[in-house]
PDB file of C-alpha atoms in Angstrom:
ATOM      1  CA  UNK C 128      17.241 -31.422  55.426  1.00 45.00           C
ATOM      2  CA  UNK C 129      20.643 -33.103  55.033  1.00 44.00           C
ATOM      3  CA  UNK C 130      19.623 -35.043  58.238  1.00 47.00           C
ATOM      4  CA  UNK C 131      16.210 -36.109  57.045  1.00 47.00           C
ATOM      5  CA  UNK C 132      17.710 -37.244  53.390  1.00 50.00           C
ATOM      6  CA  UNK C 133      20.162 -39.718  55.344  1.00 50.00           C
ATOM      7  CA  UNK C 134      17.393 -40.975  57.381  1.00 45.00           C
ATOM      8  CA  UNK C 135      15.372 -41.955  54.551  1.00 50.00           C
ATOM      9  CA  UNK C 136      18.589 -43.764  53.211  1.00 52.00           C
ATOM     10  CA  UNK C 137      19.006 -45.241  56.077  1.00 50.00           C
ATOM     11  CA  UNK C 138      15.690 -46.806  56.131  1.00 50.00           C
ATOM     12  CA  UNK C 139      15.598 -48.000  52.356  1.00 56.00           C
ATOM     13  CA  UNK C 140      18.978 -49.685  52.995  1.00 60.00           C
ATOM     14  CA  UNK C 141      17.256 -51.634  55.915  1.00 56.00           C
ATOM     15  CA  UNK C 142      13.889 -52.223  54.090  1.00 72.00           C
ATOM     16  CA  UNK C 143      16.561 -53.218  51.544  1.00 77.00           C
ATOM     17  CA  UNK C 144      18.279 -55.712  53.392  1.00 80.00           C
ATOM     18  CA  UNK C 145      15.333 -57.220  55.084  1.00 83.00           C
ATOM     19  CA  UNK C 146      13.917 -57.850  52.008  1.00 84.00           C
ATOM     20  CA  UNK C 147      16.543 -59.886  51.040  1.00 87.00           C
ATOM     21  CA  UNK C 148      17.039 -61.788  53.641  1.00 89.00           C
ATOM     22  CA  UNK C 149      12.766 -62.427  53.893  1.00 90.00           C
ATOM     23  CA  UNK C 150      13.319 -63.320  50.167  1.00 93.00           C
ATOM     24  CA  UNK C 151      16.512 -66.124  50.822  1.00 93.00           C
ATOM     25  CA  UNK C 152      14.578 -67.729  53.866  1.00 94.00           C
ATOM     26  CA  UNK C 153      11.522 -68.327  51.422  1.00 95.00           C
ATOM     27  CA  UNK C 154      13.481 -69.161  48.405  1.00 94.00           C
ATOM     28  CA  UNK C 155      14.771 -72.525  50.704  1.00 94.00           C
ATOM     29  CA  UNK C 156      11.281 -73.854  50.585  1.00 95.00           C
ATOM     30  CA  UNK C 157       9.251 -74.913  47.511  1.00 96.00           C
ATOM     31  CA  UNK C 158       8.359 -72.147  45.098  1.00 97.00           C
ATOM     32  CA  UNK C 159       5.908 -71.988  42.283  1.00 98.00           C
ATOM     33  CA  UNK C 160       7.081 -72.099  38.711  1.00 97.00           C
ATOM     34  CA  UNK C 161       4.449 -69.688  37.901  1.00 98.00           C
ATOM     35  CA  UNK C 162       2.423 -66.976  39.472  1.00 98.00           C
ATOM     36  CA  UNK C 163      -0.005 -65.029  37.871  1.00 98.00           C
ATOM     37  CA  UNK C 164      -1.868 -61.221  38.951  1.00 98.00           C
ATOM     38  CA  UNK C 165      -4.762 -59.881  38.315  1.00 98.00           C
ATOM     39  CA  UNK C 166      -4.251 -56.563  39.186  1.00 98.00           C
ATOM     40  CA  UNK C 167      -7.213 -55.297  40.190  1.00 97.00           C
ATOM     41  CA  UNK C 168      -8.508 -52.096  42.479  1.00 97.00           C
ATOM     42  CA  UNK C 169      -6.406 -49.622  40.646  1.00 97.00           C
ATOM     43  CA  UNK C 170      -9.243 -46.472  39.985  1.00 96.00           C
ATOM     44  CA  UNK C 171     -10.320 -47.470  43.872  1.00 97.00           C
ATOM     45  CA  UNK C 172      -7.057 -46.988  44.921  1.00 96.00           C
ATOM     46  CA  UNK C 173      -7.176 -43.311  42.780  1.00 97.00           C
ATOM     47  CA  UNK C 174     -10.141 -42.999  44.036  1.00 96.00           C
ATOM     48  CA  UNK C 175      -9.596 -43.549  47.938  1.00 95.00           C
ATOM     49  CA  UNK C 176      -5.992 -41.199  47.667  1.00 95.00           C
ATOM     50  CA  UNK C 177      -8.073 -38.420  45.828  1.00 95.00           C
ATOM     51  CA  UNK C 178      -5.536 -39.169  42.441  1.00 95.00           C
ATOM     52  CA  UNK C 179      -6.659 -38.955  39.049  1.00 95.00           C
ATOM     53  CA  UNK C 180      -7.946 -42.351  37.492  1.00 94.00           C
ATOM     54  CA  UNK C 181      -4.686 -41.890  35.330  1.00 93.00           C
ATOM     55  CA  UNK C 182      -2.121 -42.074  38.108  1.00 95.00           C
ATOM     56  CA  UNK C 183      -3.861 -44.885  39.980  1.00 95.00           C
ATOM     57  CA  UNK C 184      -2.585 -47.124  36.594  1.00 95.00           C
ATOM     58  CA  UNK C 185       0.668 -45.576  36.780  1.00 94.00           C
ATOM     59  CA  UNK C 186       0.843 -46.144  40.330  1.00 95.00           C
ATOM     60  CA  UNK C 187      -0.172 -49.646  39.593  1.00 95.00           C
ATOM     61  CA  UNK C 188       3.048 -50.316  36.570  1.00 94.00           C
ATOM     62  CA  UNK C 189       5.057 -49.347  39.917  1.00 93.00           C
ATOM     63  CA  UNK C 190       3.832 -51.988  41.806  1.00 95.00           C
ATOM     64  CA  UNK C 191       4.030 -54.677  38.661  1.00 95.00           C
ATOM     65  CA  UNK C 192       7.649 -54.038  38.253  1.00 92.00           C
ATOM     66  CA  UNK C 193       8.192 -54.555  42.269  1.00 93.00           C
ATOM     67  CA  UNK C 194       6.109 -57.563  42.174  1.00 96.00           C
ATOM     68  CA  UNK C 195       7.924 -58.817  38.929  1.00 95.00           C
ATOM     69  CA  UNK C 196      11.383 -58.408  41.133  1.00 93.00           C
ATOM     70  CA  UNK C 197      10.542 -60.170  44.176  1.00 95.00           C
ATOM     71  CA  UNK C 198       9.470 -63.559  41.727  1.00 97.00           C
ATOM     72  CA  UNK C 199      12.495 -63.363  39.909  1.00 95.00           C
ATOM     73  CA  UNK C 200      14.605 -63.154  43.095  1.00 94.00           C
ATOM     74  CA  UNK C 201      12.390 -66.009  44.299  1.00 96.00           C
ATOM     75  CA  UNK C 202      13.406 -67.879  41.100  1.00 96.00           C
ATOM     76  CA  UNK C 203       9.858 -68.002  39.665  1.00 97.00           C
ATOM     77  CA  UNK C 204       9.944 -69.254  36.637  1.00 97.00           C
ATOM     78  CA  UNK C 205       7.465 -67.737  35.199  1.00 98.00           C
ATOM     79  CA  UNK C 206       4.601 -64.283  35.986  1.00 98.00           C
ATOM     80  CA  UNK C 207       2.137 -63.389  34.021  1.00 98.00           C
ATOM     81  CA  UNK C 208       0.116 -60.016  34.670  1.00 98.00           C
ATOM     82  CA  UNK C 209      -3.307 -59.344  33.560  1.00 98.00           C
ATOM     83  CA  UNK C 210      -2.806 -55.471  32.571  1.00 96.00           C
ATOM     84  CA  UNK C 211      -5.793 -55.369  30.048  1.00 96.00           C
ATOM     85  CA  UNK C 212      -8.862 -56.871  29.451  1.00 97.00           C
ATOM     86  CA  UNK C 213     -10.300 -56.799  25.845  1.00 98.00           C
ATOM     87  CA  UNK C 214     -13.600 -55.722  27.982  1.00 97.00           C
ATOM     88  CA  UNK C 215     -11.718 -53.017  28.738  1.00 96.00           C
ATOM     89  CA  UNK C 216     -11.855 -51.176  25.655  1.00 97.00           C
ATOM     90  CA  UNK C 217     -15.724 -50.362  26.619  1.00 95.00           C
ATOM     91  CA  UNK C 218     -14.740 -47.741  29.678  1.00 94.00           C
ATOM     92  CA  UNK C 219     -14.093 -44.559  28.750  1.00 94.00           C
ATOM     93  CA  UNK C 220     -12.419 -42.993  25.430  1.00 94.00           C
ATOM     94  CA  UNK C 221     -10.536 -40.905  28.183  1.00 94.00           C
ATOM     95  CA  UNK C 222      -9.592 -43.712  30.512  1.00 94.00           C
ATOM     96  CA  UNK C 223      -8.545 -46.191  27.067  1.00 96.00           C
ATOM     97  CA  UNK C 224      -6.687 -43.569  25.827  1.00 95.00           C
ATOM     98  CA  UNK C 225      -4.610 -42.987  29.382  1.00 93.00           C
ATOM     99  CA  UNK C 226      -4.148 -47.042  29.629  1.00 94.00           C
ATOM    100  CA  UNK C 227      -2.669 -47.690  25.810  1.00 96.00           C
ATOM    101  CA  UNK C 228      -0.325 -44.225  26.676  1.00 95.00           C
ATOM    102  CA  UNK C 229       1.200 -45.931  29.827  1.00 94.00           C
ATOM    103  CA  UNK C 230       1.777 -49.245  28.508  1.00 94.00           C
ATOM    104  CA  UNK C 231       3.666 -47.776  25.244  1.00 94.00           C
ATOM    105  CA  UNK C 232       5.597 -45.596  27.433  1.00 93.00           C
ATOM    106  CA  UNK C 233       6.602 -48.238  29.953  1.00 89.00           C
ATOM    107  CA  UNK C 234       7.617 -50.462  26.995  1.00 90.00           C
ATOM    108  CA  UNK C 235       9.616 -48.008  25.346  1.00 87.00           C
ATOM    109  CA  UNK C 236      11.072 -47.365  28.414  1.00 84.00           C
ATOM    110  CA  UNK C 237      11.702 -51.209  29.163  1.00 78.00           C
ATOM    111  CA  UNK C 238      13.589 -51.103  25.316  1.00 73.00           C
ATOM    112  CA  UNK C 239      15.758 -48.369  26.725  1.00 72.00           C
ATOM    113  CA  UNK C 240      16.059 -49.168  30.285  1.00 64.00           C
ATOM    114  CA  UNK C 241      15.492 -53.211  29.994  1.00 65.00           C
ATOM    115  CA  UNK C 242      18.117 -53.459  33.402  1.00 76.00           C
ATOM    116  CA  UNK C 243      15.683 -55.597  35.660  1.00 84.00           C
ATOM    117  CA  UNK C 244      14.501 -58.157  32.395  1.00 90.00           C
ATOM    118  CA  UNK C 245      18.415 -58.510  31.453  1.00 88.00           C
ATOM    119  CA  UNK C 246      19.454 -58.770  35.224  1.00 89.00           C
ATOM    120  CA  UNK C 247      17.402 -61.811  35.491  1.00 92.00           C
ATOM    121  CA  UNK C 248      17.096 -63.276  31.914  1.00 94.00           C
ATOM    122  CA  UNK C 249      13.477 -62.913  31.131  1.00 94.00           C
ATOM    123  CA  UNK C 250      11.707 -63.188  28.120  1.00 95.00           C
ATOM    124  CA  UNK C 251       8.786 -60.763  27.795  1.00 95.00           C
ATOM    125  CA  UNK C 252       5.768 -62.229  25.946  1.00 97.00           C
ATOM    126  CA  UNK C 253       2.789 -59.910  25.301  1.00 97.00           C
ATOM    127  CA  UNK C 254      -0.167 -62.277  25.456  1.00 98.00           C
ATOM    128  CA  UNK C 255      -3.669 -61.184  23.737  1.00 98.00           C
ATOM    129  CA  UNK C 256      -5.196 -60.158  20.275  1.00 98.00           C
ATOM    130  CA  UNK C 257      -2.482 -57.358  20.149  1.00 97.00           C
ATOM    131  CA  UNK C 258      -4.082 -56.733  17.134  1.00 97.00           C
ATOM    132  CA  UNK C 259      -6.593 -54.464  18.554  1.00 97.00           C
ATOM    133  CA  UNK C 260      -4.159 -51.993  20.006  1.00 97.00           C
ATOM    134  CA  UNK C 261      -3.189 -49.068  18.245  1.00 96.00           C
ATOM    135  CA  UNK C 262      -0.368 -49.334  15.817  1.00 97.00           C
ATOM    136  CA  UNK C 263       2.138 -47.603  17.936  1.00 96.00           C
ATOM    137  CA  UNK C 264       1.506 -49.856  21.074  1.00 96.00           C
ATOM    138  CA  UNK C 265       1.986 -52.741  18.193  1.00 97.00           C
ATOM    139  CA  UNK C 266       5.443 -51.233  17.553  1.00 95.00           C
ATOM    140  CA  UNK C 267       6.580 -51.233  21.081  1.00 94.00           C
ATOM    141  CA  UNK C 268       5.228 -54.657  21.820  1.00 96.00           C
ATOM    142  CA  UNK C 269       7.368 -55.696  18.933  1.00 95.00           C
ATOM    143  CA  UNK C 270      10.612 -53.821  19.815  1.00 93.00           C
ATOM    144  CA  UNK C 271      10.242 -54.438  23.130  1.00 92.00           C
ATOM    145  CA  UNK C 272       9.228 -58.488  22.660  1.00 94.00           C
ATOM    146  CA  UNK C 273      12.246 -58.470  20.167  1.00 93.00           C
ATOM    147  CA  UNK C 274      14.983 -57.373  23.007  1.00 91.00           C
ATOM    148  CA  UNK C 275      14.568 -60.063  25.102  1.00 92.00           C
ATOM    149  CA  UNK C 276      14.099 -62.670  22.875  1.00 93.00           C
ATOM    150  CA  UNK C 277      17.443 -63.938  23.460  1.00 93.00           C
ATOM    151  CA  UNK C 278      16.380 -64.032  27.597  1.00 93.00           C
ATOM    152  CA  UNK C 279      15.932 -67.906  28.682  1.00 93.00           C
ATOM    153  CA  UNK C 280      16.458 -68.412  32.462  1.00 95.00           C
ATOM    154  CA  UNK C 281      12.728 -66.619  33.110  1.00 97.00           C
ATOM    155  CA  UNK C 282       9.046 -65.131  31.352  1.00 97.00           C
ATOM    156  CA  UNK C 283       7.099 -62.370  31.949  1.00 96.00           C
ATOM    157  CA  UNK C 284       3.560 -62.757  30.342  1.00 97.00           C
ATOM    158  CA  UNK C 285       1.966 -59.259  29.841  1.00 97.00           C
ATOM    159  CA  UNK C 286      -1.210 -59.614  28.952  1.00 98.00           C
ATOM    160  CA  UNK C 287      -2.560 -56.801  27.219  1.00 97.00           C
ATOM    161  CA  UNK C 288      -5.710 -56.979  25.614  1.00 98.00           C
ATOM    162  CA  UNK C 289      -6.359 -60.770  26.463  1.00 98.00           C
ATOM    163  CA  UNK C 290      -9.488 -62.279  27.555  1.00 98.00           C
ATOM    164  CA  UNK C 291      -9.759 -66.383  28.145  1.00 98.00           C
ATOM    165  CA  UNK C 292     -12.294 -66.745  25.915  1.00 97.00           C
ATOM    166  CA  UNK C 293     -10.568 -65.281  22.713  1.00 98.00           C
ATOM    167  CA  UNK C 294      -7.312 -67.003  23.559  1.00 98.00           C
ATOM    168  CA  UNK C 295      -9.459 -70.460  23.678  1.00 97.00           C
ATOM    169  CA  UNK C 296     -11.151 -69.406  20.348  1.00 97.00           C
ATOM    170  CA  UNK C 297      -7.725 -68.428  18.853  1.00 97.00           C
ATOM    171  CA  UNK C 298      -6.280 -72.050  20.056  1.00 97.00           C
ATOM    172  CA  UNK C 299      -9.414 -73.906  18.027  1.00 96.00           C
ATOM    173  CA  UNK C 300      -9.328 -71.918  15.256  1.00 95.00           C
ATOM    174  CA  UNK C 301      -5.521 -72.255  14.736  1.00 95.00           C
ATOM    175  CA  UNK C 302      -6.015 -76.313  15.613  1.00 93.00           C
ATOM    176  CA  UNK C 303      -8.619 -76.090  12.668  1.00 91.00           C
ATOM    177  CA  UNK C 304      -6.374 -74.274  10.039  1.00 90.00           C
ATOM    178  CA  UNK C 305      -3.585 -77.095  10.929  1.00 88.00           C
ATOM    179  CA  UNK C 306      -6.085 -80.217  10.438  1.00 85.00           C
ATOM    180  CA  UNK C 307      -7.213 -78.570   7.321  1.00 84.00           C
ATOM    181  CA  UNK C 308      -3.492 -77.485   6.037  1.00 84.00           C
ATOM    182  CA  UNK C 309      -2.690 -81.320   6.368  1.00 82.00           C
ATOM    183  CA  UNK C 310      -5.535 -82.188   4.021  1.00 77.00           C
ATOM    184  CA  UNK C 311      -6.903 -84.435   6.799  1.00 71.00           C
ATOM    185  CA  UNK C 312     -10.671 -85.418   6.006  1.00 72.00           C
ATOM    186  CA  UNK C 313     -11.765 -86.501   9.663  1.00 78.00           C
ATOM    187  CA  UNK C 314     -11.736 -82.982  11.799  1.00 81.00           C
ATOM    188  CA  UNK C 315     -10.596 -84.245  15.081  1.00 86.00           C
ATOM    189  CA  UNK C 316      -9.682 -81.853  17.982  1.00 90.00           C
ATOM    190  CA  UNK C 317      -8.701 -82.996  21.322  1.00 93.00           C
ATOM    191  CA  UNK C 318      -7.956 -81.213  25.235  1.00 94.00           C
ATOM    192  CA  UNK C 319      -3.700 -81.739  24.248  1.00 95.00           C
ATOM    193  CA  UNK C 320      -4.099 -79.804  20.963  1.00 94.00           C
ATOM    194  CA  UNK C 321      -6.270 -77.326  22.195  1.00 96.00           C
ATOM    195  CA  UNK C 322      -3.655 -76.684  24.967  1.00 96.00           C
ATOM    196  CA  UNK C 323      -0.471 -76.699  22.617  1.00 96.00           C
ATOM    197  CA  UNK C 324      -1.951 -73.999  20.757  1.00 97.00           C
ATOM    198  CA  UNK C 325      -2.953 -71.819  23.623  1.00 97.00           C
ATOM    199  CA  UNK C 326      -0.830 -68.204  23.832  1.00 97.00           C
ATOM    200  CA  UNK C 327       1.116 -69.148  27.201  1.00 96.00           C
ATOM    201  CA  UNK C 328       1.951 -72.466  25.783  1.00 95.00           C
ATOM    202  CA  UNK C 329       3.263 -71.250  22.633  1.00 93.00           C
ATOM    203  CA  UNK C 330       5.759 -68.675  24.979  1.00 94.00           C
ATOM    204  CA  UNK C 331       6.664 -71.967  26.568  1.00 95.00           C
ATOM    205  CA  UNK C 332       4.759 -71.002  30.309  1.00 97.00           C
ATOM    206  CA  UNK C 333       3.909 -73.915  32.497  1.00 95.00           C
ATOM    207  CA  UNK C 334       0.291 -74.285  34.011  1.00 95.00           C
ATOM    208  CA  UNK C 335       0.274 -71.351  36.860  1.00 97.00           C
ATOM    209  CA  UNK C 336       0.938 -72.553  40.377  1.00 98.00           C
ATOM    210  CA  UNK C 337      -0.846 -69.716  42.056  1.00 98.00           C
ATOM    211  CA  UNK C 338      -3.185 -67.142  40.954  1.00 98.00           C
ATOM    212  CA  UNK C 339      -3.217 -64.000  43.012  1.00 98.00           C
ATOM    213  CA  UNK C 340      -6.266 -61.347  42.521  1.00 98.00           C
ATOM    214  CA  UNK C 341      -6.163 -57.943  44.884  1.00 98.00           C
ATOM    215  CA  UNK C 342      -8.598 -55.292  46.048  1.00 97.00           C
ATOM    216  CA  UNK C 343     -10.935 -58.127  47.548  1.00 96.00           C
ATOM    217  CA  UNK C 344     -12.917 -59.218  44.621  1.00 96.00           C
ATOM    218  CA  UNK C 345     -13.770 -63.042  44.518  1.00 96.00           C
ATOM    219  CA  UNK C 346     -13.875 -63.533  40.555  1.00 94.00           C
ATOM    220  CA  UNK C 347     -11.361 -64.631  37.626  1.00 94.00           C
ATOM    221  CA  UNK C 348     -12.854 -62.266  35.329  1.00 96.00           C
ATOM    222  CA  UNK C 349     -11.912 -64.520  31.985  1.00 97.00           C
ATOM    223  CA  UNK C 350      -8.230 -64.388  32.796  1.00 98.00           C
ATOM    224  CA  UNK C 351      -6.482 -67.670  32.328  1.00 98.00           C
ATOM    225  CA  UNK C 352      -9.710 -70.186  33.114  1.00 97.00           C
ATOM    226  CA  UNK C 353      -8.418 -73.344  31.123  1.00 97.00           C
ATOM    227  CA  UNK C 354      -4.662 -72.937  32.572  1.00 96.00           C
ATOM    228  CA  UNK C 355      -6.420 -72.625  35.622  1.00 94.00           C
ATOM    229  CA  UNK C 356      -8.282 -75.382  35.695  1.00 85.00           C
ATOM    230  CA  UNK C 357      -6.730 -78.197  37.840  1.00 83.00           C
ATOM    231  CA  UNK C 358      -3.874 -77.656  39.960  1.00 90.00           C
ATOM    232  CA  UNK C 359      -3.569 -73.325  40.672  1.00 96.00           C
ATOM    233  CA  UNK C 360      -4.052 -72.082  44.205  1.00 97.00           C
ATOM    234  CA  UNK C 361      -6.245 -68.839  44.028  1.00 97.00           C
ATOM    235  CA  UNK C 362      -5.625 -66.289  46.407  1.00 97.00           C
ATOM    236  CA  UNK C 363      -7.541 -63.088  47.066  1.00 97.00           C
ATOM    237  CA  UNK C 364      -5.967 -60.392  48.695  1.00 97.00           C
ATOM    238  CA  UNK C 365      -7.754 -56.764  49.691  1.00 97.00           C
ATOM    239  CA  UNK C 366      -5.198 -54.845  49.084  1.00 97.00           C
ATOM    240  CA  UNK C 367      -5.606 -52.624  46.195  1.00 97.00           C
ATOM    241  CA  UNK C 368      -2.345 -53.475  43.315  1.00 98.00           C
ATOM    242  CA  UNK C 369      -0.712 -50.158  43.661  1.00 96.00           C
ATOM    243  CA  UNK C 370      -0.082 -51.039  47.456  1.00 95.00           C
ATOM    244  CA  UNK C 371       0.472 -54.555  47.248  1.00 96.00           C
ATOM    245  CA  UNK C 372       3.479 -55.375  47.932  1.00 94.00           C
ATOM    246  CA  UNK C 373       6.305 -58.418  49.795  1.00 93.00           C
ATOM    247  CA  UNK C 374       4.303 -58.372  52.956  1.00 91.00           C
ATOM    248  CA  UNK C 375       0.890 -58.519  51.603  1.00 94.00           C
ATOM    249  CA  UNK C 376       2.708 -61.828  49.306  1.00 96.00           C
ATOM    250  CA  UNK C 377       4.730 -63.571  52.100  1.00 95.00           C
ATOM    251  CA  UNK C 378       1.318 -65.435  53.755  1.00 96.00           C
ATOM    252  CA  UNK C 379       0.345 -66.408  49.979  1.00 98.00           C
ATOM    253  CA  UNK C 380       4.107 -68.031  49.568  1.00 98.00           C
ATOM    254  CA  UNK C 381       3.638 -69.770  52.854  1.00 97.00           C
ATOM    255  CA  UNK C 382       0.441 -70.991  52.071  1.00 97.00           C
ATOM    256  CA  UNK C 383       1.492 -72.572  48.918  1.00 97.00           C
ATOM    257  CA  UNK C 384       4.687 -73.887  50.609  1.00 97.00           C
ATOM    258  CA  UNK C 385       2.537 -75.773  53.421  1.00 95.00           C
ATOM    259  CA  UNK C 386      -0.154 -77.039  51.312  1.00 94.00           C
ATOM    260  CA  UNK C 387       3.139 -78.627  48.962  1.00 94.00           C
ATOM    261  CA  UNK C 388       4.265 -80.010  52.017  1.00 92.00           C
ATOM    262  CA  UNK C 389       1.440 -81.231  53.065  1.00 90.00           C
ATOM    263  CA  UNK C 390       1.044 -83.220  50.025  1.00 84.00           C
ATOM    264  CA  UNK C 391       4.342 -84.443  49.781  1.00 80.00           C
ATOM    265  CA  UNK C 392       3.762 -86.071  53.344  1.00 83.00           C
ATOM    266  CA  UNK C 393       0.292 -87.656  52.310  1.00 71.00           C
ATOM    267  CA  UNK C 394       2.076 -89.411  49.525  1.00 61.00           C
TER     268      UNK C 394
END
C-alpha cells in the first residue's frame, strides 16, 4: 500500500513537472488574450461512465478549474466559461435543481478557498440575467464577485444563466435608457454603443481570441455571437469537458500560434 501511495506521488510530481515545462515552452510564443469554453458533453460523459447526471457537472467544475489554471499560467488574460444557458432552465426540475446546488457550492467554496483566483489576480465576473437564479445563488455571486474585486492582473467570466441574445437585448435596452436619460430627441444607436454596453465589455474583457467547444458538436449555441464575430478562432474538440484537459488544448494553442505567425509574415 505504502509502495503504491509513493508511486502515485511519484507520477503526479512528473505529470507535475511536465506540465510546467509544456506550459513555459508555449507561453514563449504568442498567446491569446482571451479564450472562451463551452463546456459541453457533460450528461454524455455521465452517461458513457455509468455516473449520475449530477456528478457528470461536478466532474465537469473539476475540469473548469484545471482549465482556468493552465490559462492563467499561460498568462491569458482573460476566460470566460459558458456554465449555463438561460435555455437551460427548461431540462428537468431535478437536473436545474442539481446545476444551481453546484454552482452555489463551488462559489461559496471559491469565497472560502479563493487560493487559485488570488494566486493569479483574477477578477471573477458572473455574466448573465443573474436575476433569474435563485436568491441564494444571487448571494454567492455577490460575495463571491465582491472578493476579487480588488484582482486586476486577470478575468474569469462565468457565465451563468447567459444567452447572446438577452445580453444583446440588455446592451440596446440600456443604450436606450441612456439616449433617453440625456433628454436627446433623435434616438440614435450605433455597432460602438451597442458593444460598450455589452456584459463582457462592461467587466473590461477584450474580443475572445479563441473559442473552444468539446464533445464534438459543431454549433455556438447563442454563446458570445457578436464578440465572436470577426477575429475568434473556433475550435471543436470531441472530448467530452470533464476529460478535457492540457493535451487535448496544446494542438488548439499551436494552431492559434501558427495561424498568428502566419499573419505576421504576410504583412
Amino acid at each position: 500500500m505504502l509502495l503504491r501511495r509513493g508511486w502515485t506521488w511519484l507520477q503526479d510530481k512528473i505529470t507535475s513537472k511536465a506540465r510546467n515545462f509544456i506550459l513555459r515552452i508555449l507561453a514563449a510564443g504568442p498567446i491569446p488574450k482571451h479564450v472562451a469554453f463551452v463546456m459541453d458533453g457533460n450528461r454524455r460523459y455521465a452517461r458513457m461512465n455509468h455516473k449520475a447526471i449530477q456528478q457528470g457537472h461536478s466532474d465537469g467544475f473539476i475540469a473548469l478549474r484545471r482549465m482556468l489554471e493552465v490559462c492563467l499560467r499561460l498568462n491569458v488574460k482573460c476566460v470566460s466559461a459558458y456554465a449555463f444557458s438561460i435555455e437551460n432552465f427548461k431540462r428537468s426540475e431535478e437536473e436545474v435543481s442539481a446545476l444551481m446546488s453546484l454552482a452555489e457550492e463551488k462559489l461559496r467554496e471559491l469565497c472560502e478557498h479563493g487560493d487559485l483566483l488570488d494566486e493569479y489576480g483574477v477578477r471573477l465576473n458572473v455574466v448573465g440575467n443573474t436575476k433569474l437564479l435563485p436568491e441564494s445563488v444571487q448571494n454567492a455571486v455577490q460575495k463571491a464577485e465582491g472578493m476579487t474585486r480588488h484582482n486586476e492582473r486577470a478575468i474569469f467570466n462565468l457565465c451563468m444563466p447567459y444567452t447572446s441574445r438577452d445580453e444583446m437585448t440588455s446592451a440596446v435596452e440600456s443604450c436606450v435608457r441612456n439616449t433617453m436619460s440625456q433628454g436627446l430627441e433623435d434616438l440614435v444607436i450605433t455597432e460602438k454603443d451597442i458593444d460598450n454596453q455589452l456584459m463582457t465589455s462592461l467587466g473590461g474583457s477584450p474580443p475572445p481570441d479563441i473559442l473552444v467547444r468539446t464533445s464534438g458538436v459543431k454549433r455556438l449555441s447563442d454563446f458570445l455571437l457578436w464578440q465572436c464575430c470577426e477575429d475568434t478562432q473556433l475550435q471543436f474538440s470531441t472530448t467530452f469537458w470533464p476529460d478535457f484537459g492540457l493535451f487535448d488544448f496544446i494542438p488548439i494553442i499551436l494552431d492559434y500560434q501558427r495561424k498568428t505567425w502566419n499573419r505576421r509574415i504576410s504583412v
